Amino acid sequence: MSTQGRFSNPFSAVFTGVFELFRKKETIRPLLPTDRLDGKNVLVTGANSGLGFGIAEWLVRRGAHVVLACRSDIPGAAERLQDKYPDASVEMRFVDLKDVDSIHAFAQGLLDDNVTVDILIDNAGVTPARARKTPAGLDEMFMVNYLSKFILAQQLLNAGIIPNNIRAGNARPGQIPRMIYISSDSHQDASAIDFNSFGVFENYRGPNRGVSLYSYNKLILNTFIVELAHRLQRNGIPDVAVHAICPGPVNSNIIRDAPPVAKAILKLVFALFFKKPIVAAEPVIYMAAAPELEGATGSYLHMNRPKRMDEKVYDPEVGRLLWERTAALAGSIAIAGPDSMKG
Ligand SMILES: NC(=O)c1ccc[n+]([C@@H]2O[C@H](COP(=O)([O-])OP(=O)(O)OC[C@H]3O[C@@H](n4cnc5c(N)ncnc54)[C@H](OP(=O)(O)O)[C@@H]3O)[C@@H](O)[C@H]2O)c1
């Protein structure tokens, strides 16, 4: 598996991101004051940093109750929101997305506390410059950027934490929940999913391979998103809507694991050219709040531009196979948690 040029190393990936910022194409409308989320419970993963914190800030401004699902900065991130917006309705919950037991415990905690989720924004992601193993022996980037998202989705849907008819029979009339995944347009350069090496730990070293695998994992994620959207609709009407968005270049902490010299250079480029998280988060909030998206599913935004994902992610046979293989892998590492919560 590989990427084919634009996303083959951190510098060309950054250049591509900056170039995309200045391309003119059809865009979504700006957010309006009427795009409100009062009364909605919104769960955001990785909400303590970068884009996730920007998303949480917008959600607070739009009147949502925000559940910040994080592995660090608890309760710091919530306190920062509360200080800035005294009326903010926020709570923080611990989850380490590289650890399947932690995801189970997190979902069980939501269930125990009768928390329901109207909108999921699964944002957390990593770009390690060298391979790191999870407690289950998987690659951390594969786990955090893809497999955790599959597992969390299964648990939220099967347990009815995201109300729905297809899995849990507890849908609320007139309300279609939304699941929004933060992806990356770099997936467009990744080669097809290699099922022979699916989930197999690769001991890569160096940022070039890291960037390449990042794009590849986003391709896997997008293939899952298309398949999930398909599985969560009946006769073309979504029971739960599923969307994906690439935020474009964001001045976040995503390069925290880059080697020191590259990190210093990239930090400068990020600060000069990349969007502030609060700006990059605006189209994510559009996807969460726009009434015209009611009844839609499977849409993709690249920043504020609607477009198609790479054609590979729409192959139904690949989507079906990915689902099977992922469910088997998730089941093999799911040693804790009630049966209803497993993949
Ligand atoms: N920055 C960009 O230019 C860009 C471009 C395209 C797409 N994206 C996507 O945007 C999303 C957000 O990234 P970002 O740029 O905002 O980077 P960031 O500032 O590094 O934020 C990443 C978030 O993910 C969390 N996270 C990482 N591993 C986790 C784990 N094991 N369990 C729980 N949370 C974990 C981090 O928590 P900690 O703070 O505790 O580590 C942090 O909150 C990612 O999906 C990324 O792929 C970013």
XYZ file of C-alpha atoms in Angstrom, residues 5-22 186 211 248-250 254-255 258 262-263 265-274:
38
model
C 3.059 11.654 -4.959
C 1.246 14.589 -3.392
C 1.043 12.907 0.003
C 4.287 10.940 -0.065
C 6.093 13.133 2.504
C 5.140 15.818 5.062
C 6.392 18.746 2.963
C 4.539 17.846 -0.264
C 1.429 17.122 1.842
C 1.654 20.593 3.427
C 2.247 22.245 0.030
C -0.821 20.478 -1.372
C -2.878 21.700 1.583
C -1.820 25.319 1.092
C -2.472 25.099 -2.682
C -5.996 23.763 -2.031
C -6.736 26.735 0.236
C -6.497 29.092 -2.729
C -5.202 13.011 1.146
C 2.222 10.415 5.941
C -8.187 21.314 4.896
C -4.968 22.623 6.424
C -5.488 23.453 10.115
C -1.163 17.334 14.396
C 2.601 17.522 13.745
C 7.343 15.043 13.625
C 10.909 19.227 10.387
C 8.544 20.119 13.210
C 9.776 24.321 9.910
C 6.261 22.901 9.637
C 5.116 24.822 12.720
C 6.138 28.049 11.017
C 4.330 27.094 7.775
C 1.249 26.073 9.787
C 1.223 29.381 11.669
C 1.649 31.414 8.474
C -0.654 29.630 6.051
C -2.960 27.168 7.791
